Amino acid sequence: MNARQWYRDLVMGVRFTVTGGREGWTRAVLTGVGVGLGVALLLLTTAIPSALDARHAREAARTDITFSASAPMPRADDTLIAANVDTEYGDRTVRGRELEPEGPRAPLPPGVAEFPAPGEMVVSPALKELLASDAGKLLRERLPDRITGTIGESGLVGSAELAFFRGGDGLAAYLGDQRVQRIDHFGDRDSGAEPLDPVLLLLVLVVFVVLLMPVAVFIAAAVRFGGERRDRRLAALRLVGSDSLMTRRIAAGEALAGAVLGLLFGAGFFLIGRQLVGGAEVYGISVFPSYLDPSPVLALLVAVAVPVAAVLVTLFTLRGVVIEPLGVVRTARPARRRLWWRLLLPLAGLAMLYPMMGQGRDHGNFNQYLVTGGVVLLLIGVTALLPWLVERVVARLGAGGVSWQLAVRRLQLSSGTAARMVNGIAVAVAGAIALQMLFAGVESDYTRSTGQDTTRAQMQVSVPQEVPVAGAAAEFAATKGVRGVSAYAEGYAGDRRSDPGTTAQLTVGDCAALREIARLASCRDGDAFVVRDAEYDTDTRKLAVPGRTLYLDPSWEGVPRSKEIPWKVPSGLRAAGTRIGMTGGEQSGFLLTPKALAADAAPALTGQVYLRLDRGAPDAMERVRNTAAAVHPLATAMTWSDTERSDRFTAIRTGLFAGAACVLALIGASLLVSQLEQLRERKKLLSALVAFGTRRRTLGLSVLWQTAVPIALGLLLASAVGLTLGAVLLRMTETTVRIDWSSVLSMTGVAAAVVLAVTLLSLPPLFRLMRPEGLRTE
Amino acid sequence: MTPPPGSLLCAEQLRKVYGPTVALDGAEFSIHPGEVVAVMGPSGSGKSTLLHCLAGIVTPDSGTIMYQDRELSAMSDGERSALRRSDFGFVFQFGQLVPELTCVENVALPLRLNGTPRRPAEQAALKWMERLEVDDLAKKRPGEVSGGQGQRVAVARALVTEPRVLFADEPTGALDSLNGERVMELLTDAARTTNAAVVLVTHEARVAAYSDREIVVRDGRSRDMERAV
């Protein structure tokens, strides 16, 4: 045998694929679609790193305000002042910047052709669309500026991003505010990515393996579509003189053609998907189609690995098939599946993970190769164990009704086909259960309490120093959906004008507001109080000397000079008791009612307004944000929550959900394609069954049982492997092992729903195939 | 339409078109209980379509089919299915046995579809397999038996419900002459003992020789070739 012979036989196989008439083409297209779906998902995965890089690069390129306190840059003809005026709308963030160029050479932000004048703004396409729609009516009230242009792609991180730049005026007065900065360029010149926490890196690795394994399993199954018809054709070839090896090579050629067709379909699906992705937003993340460029090396790997895998899988599956030249393919009675080597795979996986048990996050990164290898082997273990499990269980199933009997006998005859069909879903469920367990286990490490008491306030608005807080409070009180307002003017008093040695907080509010943050025996406007024994406060005692002059809003070295307003500690200072405030800490320092503070001291203080909302009032939060924007463009409205989670943890969890959704959709599609392929091969038999009066219900139920039995077994095995893997991963991160039953039930429930959907979708073609026309031969 | 006296199944002026192909164009047919009628004709002449129409598998575009004074074409799909389960039996060229069921389960299948419990259905199936000399294959699957054996199993399956009419579409088409003759002997003998009428579609004269009467179909039209047995 030489390469020439190999080539000749492979080419003959390829020719069979394209010359098989309508039947042949149908089979080739089904294989192509199946493999193509897998290839598209692989290409998408290989494009994810570059998409994330592209988002990161765009974000870095438009960086303006760094929130770092440093000496102000002098005004020049190439400077501009940028103010961060981000806002929220519903659960979406709207990136906003107010820009005031200070000279003709002021840098333009990426994606903007010219600076908007005051009263004008340029917006992202998604924001433009939102503002023009009914859904964006309340946001339009907040952003009333005239839209004069659109932000180009280079200024946005995603196609669905909501962003605007508007013209500003007089921003120099706010340069002391961290959200307002003078800059001479856009872009962060050292935007190196922070290293990922070891546990998060572990999560990322496992997420990738878990999402890609089912795809690989599915591609292996797809290249075997049409196996029965192909076997009959190979028998005919044996009859005309092909030897056994030749027929195998011809079969490999057919699989190769299917795989190549799959690559073409996959490239097409990927290009279509790439465009569709451009218009979609998943969990707040959107990308531009141009971001999704697969890494050339990885794309080449996919292009080579898929056809090679197709040939190998075909040769492997033909091992147990004896093709005789009698026109009949006699499948050699498959040898009883052995358990020992199937068990070796998951055990080897566990052995690879074992050395990292108890490592935790304090001993550096987990060994990436051991993690990937261990998880891959454990999940491959599912695909190896499942055929054995299905064979053993279905061999013991008894006869029931006709539909049950048809299904069980079919499973007994070829349990391998059934197991192959559900392998992908079992792997996905096992991986997802393990990951959900890991996520649930480490969630508390990445979630911290904010201290915010959401029973006492649901929103907080910070208003700049110039805005009288009482007036702002009145505006908020009059806002629809606001039930109560606690307003304070807050600042610091130091013992020196600049670089004070000791400082104390100074809070001004009416008696009701002060009672929210301290225990007061009695209170009238004009009273002044001091809280001396609050936790973490040692300075107030030193400063609370009646008649001593302190300085409000003292200056600090390296930052712009502050107001430094002298203030005399009142003589009638009364002691107040501590109380946990709305923000979770004890308020310390001086507490003054409005009349106790001289009017000239007010500019040194910043307003904080805490709002209680009517939870039943629709759009209350949006109306508050609108009021805040009307009070002052730099007023910041924040929504309170009891806890906040690490952004990266949330992003990885979000990625898992998005990936799992894609994989489940793929598996659903693959199950459907496999099901249709099997039904198509049985068209004549189905018609014959109908000819002698078989009810449609009987055949429909038999299809359901045929899928449901292996799926049930697959889910059982997947749950066991998933829980084991989850427990191992938790032990690796030194987290208490706790079974997250809700994730087990939800994942198995979703898988069961996929099966039900596939069965329902395959019923119309089943009924069509049962038509008597199937008996026609001419 | 007035059916010929004593006829079990008869058809008049049947017309059936598949796209541009006229499969039947005014075909006529009748059969009496216990009679074996061979439907002959070249490939594509419409003989299988005639069989499918007579069996209620396909509804003709026009014409009438009467079975025991009931008009077949007026029945619903469900009624025709029920009739096929209870009164008709079928043998196809390639047996069309369900590959995953054992031979005895295949033979018992029509009874089970009629609601007979598994055990009595399989007992009845074994009796018919004995008559057709394939009882030793009871536990084997169709893939493990020869073509001739499989076809005899298919005949047993067609007769297990003791149908009034047995439809056989090229029942020996995939067999060698020796096996074909044996299958035909067993099929006609079994049908005669149950007084079943047999509609036998074939293009082979030696198979048609087992019939009492021949009908030749050509271009969708039928011609009765009355002949004495």
CSV table of C-alpha atoms in Angstrom, one decimal, chain A residues 328-330 333 399-402 405-406 409-413 682 684-685 687-696 698 706 772-773 775-778, chain B residues 18 43-44 47-49 52 57-58 77 81 84-85 90 92 96-102 105 109-110 112-114 118 122 141 143-146 157:
chain,number,residue,atom,x,y,z
A,328,VAL,CA,-25.6,-7.2,3.2
A,329,VAL,CA,-23.5,-5.6,5.9
A,330,ARG,CA,-23.1,-7.9,8.9
A,333,ARG,CA,-21.5,-8.7,17.2
A,399,ALA,CA,-40.7,-5.1,27.3
A,400,GLY,CA,-43.6,-2.8,27.8
A,401,GLY,CA,-46.0,-1.3,25.2
A,402,VAL,CA,-45.2,-1.4,21.5
A,405,GLN,CA,-40.5,-2.2,23.0
A,406,LEU,CA,-39.5,-0.5,19.7
A,409,ARG,CA,-35.0,-3.0,21.2
A,410,ARG,CA,-33.5,-0.3,19.1
A,411,LEU,CA,-31.3,0.9,22.0
A,412,GLN,CA,-30.3,-2.7,22.7
A,413,LEU,CA,-29.3,-3.2,19.1
A,682,ARG,CA,-35.6,4.5,8.4
A,684,LYS,CA,-39.0,3.0,4.2
A,685,LEU,CA,-39.4,1.1,7.5
A,687,SER,CA,-43.8,3.8,5.9
A,688,ALA,CA,-44.1,0.0,6.1
A,689,LEU,CA,-45.0,0.2,9.8
A,690,VAL,CA,-47.7,2.7,8.9
A,691,ALA,CA,-48.8,0.5,6.0
A,692,PHE,CA,-49.9,-2.2,8.4
A,693,GLY,CA,-51.7,0.3,10.6
A,694,THR,CA,-49.2,1.5,13.3
A,695,ARG,CA,-50.5,4.6,15.0
A,696,ARG,CA,-48.5,7.8,14.7
A,698,THR,CA,-46.9,4.8,18.9
A,706,GLN,CA,-35.3,6.4,22.4
A,772,PRO,CA,-47.2,6.1,2.4
A,773,GLU,CA,-45.2,7.8,-0.4
A,775,LEU,CA,-43.1,3.0,0.0
A,776,ARG,CA,-42.7,4.1,-3.6
A,777,THR,CA,-39.5,2.9,-5.2
A,778,GLU,CA,-39.9,4.3,-8.7
B,18,TYR,CA,-47.7,12.0,-8.9
B,43,SER,CA,-41.6,-1.4,-14.0
B,44,GLY,CA,-43.3,2.0,-13.6
B,47,LYS,CA,-49.0,-1.8,-10.2
B,48,SER,CA,-47.5,-0.9,-6.8
B,49,THR,CA,-49.6,2.3,-6.8
B,52,HIS,CA,-51.2,1.0,-2.3
B,57,ILE,CA,-52.3,3.3,2.0
B,58,VAL,CA,-52.7,6.0,-0.7
B,77,ASP,CA,-57.0,8.1,7.7
B,81,SER,CA,-55.3,2.5,9.5
B,84,ARG,CA,-55.1,-2.3,7.8
B,85,ARG,CA,-54.4,-3.4,11.3
B,90,PHE,CA,-48.6,-6.9,3.9
B,92,PHE,CA,-42.9,-6.1,0.8
B,96,GLN,CA,-39.3,-4.4,5.9
B,97,LEU,CA,-38.8,-6.2,9.2
B,98,VAL,CA,-37.9,-3.9,12.1
B,99,PRO,CA,-34.2,-4.5,12.5
B,100,GLU,CA,-34.0,-4.0,16.2
B,101,LEU,CA,-36.8,-6.5,17.1
B,102,THR,CA,-36.3,-10.2,17.1
B,105,GLU,CA,-41.3,-9.8,18.0
B,109,LEU,CA,-46.0,-6.7,16.1
B,110,PRO,CA,-49.4,-6.4,14.2
B,112,ARG,CA,-49.6,-6.0,19.6
B,113,LEU,CA,-50.6,-2.9,17.6
B,114,ASN,CA,-54.2,-4.3,17.8
B,118,ARG,CA,-47.2,-9.5,24.5
B,122,GLU,CA,-45.8,-14.0,20.7
B,141,ARG,CA,-32.8,-10.4,14.7
B,143,GLY,CA,-29.9,-8.8,10.4
B,144,GLU,CA,-28.8,-12.4,11.4
B,145,VAL,CA,-31.0,-14.3,9.0
B,146,SER,CA,-30.9,-14.9,5.3
B,157,ARG,CA,-46.1,-11.3,10.1
